[in-house]
Short mmCIF file of C-alpha atoms in Angstrom, two decimals:
data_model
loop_
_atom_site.label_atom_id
_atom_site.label_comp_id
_atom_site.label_asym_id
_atom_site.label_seq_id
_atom_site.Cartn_x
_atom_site.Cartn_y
_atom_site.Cartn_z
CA UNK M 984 20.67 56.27 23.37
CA UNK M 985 17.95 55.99 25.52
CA UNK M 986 16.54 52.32 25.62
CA UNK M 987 12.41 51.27 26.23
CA UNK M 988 13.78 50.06 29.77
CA UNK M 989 15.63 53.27 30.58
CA UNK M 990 12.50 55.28 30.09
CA UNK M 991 9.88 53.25 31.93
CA UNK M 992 13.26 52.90 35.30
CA UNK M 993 13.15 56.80 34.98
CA UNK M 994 15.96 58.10 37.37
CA UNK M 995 16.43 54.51 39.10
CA UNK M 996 17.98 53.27 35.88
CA UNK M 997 21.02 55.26 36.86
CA UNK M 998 21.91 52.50 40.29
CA UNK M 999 21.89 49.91 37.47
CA UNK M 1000 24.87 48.01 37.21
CA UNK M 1001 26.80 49.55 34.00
CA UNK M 1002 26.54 45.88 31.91
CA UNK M 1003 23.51 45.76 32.78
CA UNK M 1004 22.24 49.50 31.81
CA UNK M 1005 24.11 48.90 28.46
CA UNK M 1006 22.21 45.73 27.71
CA UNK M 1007 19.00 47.16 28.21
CA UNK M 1008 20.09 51.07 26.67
CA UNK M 1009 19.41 50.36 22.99
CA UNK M 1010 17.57 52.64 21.18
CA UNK M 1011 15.57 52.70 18.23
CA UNK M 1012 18.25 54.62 15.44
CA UNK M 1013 21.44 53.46 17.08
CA UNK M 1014 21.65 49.94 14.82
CA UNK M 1015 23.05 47.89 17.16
CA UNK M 1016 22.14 44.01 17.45
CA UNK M 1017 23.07 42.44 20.81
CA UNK M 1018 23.86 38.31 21.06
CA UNK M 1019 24.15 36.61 24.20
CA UNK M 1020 25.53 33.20 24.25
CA UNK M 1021 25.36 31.03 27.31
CA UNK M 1022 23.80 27.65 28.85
CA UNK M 1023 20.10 27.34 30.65
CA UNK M 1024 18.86 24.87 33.39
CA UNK M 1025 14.65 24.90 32.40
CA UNK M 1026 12.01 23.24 33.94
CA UNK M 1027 8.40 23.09 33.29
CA UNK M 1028 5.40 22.16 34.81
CA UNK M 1029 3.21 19.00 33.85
CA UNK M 1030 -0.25 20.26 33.86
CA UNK M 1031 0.07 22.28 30.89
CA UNK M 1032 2.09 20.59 28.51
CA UNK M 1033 -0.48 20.09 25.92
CA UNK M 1034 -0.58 24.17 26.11
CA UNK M 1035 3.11 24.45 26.31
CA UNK M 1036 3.12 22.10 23.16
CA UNK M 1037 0.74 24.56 21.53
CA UNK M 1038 2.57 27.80 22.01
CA UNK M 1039 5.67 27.03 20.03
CA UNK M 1040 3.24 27.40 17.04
CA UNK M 1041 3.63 30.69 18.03
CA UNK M 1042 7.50 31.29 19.22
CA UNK M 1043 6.20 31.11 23.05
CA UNK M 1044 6.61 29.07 25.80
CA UNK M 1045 7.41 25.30 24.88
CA UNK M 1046 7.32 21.96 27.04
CA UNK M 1047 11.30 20.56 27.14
CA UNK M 1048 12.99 20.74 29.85
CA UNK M 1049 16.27 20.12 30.53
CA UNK M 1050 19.99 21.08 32.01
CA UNK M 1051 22.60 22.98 30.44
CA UNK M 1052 21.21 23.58 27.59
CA UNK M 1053 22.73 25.74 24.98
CA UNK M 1054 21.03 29.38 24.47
CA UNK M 1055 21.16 32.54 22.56
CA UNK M 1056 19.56 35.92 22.86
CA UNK M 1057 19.24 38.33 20.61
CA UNK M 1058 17.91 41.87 21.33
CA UNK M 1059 17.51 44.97 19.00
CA UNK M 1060 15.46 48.44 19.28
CA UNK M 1061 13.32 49.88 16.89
CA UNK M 1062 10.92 52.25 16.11
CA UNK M 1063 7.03 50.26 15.27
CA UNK M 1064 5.24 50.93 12.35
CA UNK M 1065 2.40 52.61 14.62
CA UNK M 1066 5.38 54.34 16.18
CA UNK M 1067 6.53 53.23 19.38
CA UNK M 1068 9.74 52.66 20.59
CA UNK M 1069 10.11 48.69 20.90
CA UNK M 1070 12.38 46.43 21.78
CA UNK M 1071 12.39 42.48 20.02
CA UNK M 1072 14.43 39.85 22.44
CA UNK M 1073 14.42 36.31 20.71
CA UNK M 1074 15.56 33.47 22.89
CA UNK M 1075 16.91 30.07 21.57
CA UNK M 1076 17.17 27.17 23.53
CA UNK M 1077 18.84 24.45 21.48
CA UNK M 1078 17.83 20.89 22.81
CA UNK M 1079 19.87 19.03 20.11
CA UNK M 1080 17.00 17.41 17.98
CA UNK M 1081 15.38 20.67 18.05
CA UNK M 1082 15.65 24.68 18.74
CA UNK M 1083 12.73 26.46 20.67
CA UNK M 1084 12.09 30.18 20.51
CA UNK M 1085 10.64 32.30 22.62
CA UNK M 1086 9.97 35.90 21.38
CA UNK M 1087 8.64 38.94 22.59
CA UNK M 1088 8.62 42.50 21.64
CA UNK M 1089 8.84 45.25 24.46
CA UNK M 1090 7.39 48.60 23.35
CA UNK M 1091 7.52 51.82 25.43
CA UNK M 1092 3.27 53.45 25.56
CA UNK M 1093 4.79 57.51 25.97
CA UNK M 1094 0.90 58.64 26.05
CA UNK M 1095 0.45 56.10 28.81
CA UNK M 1096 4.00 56.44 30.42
CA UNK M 1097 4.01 52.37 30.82
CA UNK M 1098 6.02 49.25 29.27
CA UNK M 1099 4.20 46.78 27.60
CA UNK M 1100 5.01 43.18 26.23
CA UNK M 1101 3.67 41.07 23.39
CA UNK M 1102 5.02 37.30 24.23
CA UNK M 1103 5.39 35.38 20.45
CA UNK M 1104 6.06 36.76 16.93
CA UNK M 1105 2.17 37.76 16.55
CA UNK M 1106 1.95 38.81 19.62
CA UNK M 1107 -1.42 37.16 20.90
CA UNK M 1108 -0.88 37.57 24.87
CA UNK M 1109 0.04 41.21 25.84
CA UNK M 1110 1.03 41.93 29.22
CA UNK M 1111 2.18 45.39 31.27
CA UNK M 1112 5.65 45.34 32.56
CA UNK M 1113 6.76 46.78 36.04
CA UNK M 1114 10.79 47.36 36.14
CA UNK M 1115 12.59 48.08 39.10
CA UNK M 1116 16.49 48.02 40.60
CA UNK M 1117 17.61 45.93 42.91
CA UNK M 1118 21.29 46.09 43.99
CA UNK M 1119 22.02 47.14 40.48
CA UNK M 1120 19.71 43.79 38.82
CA UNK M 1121 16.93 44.60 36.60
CA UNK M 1122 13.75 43.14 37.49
CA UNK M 1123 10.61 42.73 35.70
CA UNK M 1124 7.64 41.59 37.19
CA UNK M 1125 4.37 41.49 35.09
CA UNK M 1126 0.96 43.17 35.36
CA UNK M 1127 -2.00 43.35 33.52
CA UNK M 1128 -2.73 41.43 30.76
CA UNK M 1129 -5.26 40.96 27.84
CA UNK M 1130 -5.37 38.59 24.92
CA UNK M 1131 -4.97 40.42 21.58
CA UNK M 1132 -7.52 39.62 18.80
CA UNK M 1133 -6.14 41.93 15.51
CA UNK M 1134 -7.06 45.53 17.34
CA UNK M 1135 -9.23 44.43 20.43
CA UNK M 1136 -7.53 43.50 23.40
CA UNK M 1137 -9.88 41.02 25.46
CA UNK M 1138 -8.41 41.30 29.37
CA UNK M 1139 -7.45 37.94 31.07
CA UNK M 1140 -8.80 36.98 34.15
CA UNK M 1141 -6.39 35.89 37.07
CA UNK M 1142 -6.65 32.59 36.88
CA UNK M 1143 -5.92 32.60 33.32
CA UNK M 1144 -3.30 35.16 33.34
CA UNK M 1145 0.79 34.23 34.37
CA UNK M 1146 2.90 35.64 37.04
CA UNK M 1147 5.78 36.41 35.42
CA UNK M 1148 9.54 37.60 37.17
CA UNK M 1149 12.72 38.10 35.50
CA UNK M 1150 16.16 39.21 36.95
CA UNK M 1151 19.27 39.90 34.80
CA UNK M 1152 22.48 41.09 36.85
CA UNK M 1153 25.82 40.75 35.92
CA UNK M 1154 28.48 39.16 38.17
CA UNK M 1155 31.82 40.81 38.21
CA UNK M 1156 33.77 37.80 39.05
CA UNK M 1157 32.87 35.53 36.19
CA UNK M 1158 31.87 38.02 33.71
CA UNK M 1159 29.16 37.42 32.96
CA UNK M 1160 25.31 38.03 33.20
CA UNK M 1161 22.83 35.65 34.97
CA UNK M 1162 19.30 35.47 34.65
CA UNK M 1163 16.70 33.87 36.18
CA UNK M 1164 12.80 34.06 34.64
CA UNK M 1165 9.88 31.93 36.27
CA UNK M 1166 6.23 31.91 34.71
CA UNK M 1167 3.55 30.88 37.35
CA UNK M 1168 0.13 30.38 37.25
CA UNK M 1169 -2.96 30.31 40.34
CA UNK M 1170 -4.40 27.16 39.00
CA UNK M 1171 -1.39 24.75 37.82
CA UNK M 1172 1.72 26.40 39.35
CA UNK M 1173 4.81 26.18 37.45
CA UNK M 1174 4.90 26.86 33.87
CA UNK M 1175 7.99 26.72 32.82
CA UNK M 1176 11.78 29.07 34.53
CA UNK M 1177 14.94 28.81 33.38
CA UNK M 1178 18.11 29.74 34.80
CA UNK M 1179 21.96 30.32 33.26
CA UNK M 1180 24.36 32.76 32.45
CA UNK M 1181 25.63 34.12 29.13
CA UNK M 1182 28.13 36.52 27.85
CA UNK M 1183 27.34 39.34 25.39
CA UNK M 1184 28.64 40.93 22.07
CA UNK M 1185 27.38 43.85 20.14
CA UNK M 1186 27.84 44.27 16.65
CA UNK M 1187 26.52 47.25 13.91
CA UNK M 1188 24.28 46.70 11.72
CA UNK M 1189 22.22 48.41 9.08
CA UNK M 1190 18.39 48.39 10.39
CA UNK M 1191 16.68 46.17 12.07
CA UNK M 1192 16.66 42.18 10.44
CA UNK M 1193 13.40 42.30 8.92
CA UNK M 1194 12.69 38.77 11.09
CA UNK M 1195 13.18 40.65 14.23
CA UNK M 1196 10.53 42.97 13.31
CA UNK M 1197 8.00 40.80 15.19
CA UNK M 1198 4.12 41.89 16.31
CA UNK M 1199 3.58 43.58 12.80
CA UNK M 1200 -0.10 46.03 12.52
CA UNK M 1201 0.26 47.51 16.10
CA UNK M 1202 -1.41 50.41 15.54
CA UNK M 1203 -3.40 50.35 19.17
CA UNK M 1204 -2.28 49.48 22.31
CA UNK M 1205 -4.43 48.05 25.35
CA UNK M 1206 -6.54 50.07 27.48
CA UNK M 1207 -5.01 51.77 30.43
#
């Protein structure tokens, strides 16, 4: 199958390394759920903690911090009801007295030949994704984005808006994948990065958990 990453990489996906091609290669009718299992370092900045505090209303960023912290991702492909190839990734960070999520659905715009994310299970901040290869890593740096409101997308300014990076690679000698994902910002710095490895499973399933169906009544995207 061909996966939302594969199509925005184009020809580059190919000097992926294999793990991490089949990670990222799921595709909307092939049923598969992948879980990652692993342990995080995070750390977050102090400026916006009463923000970080807000967005775990909506399965976001959140304010702990902490080291070696148990984690789980789960990723699975589908097809949108507006119908667009998306991706859902749900993150756990378990910090004992409580679990954090972070979710965030990656769809694939084919009019617009671009990847776009919506960051928490409605989906309120969207943002454009730029992929590229290095030394067979995936890494995803972010672009544009807009706050949604229902259908309009209102575009944020940069001094409101995030730099985001992510790089997943996976390391032959231990076996396993390591990631690394920082969230900056011009006016207060660090957000919040964490940093771990994790190994991966994939199992078969029968369609798409219907609470991994995140970002529900996407039928527009934001302006190119």
């Amino acid at each position: 199958m061909t996966g939302v990453y594969e199509r925005a990489l184009g020809e580059a996906a190919a000097d992926l390394h294999p793990k991490v091609r089949d990670r990222y290669s799921l595709g909307p009718d092939d049923g598969t759920v992948c879980v990652g299992r692993g342990e995080m370092d995070i750390t977050r900045g102090t400026l916006v903690l009463p923000a970080l505090y807000a967005m775990t209303t909506q399965n976001m960023l959140f304010p702990e911090a902490g080291e070696d912290v148990p984690f789980s991702v789960t990723t699975v492909a589908y097809t949108t009801d507006g119908g667009h190839e998306a991706m859902t990734t749900r993150r756990a960070f378990d910090f004992g007295d409580t679990t954090r999520l972070f979710d965030s659905l990656t769809v694939w715009d084919a009019e617009a030949g671009r990847l776009l994310d919506f960051l928490g299970t409605h989906g309120r901040i969207a943002s454009e994704l730029h992929p590229r290869v290095e030394d067979g890593a995936l890494v995803v740096a972010g672009g544009r984005q807009w706050a949604r409101l229902g259908n309009r997308y209102v575009p944020l300014p940069g001094p409101l808006a995030a730099d985001v990076e992510v790089r997943d690679r996976y390391d032959e000698t231990d076996e396993r994948y390591h990631v690394t994902a920082t969230v900056e910002n011009d006016l207060v710095g660090h957000m919040l990065g964490y940093r771990g490895t994790f190994t991966q499973e994939q199992t078969s399933g029968d369609g798409t958990p219907d609470d991994l169906r995140i970002v529900r009544g996407l039928d527009r995207l934001p302006p190119r």
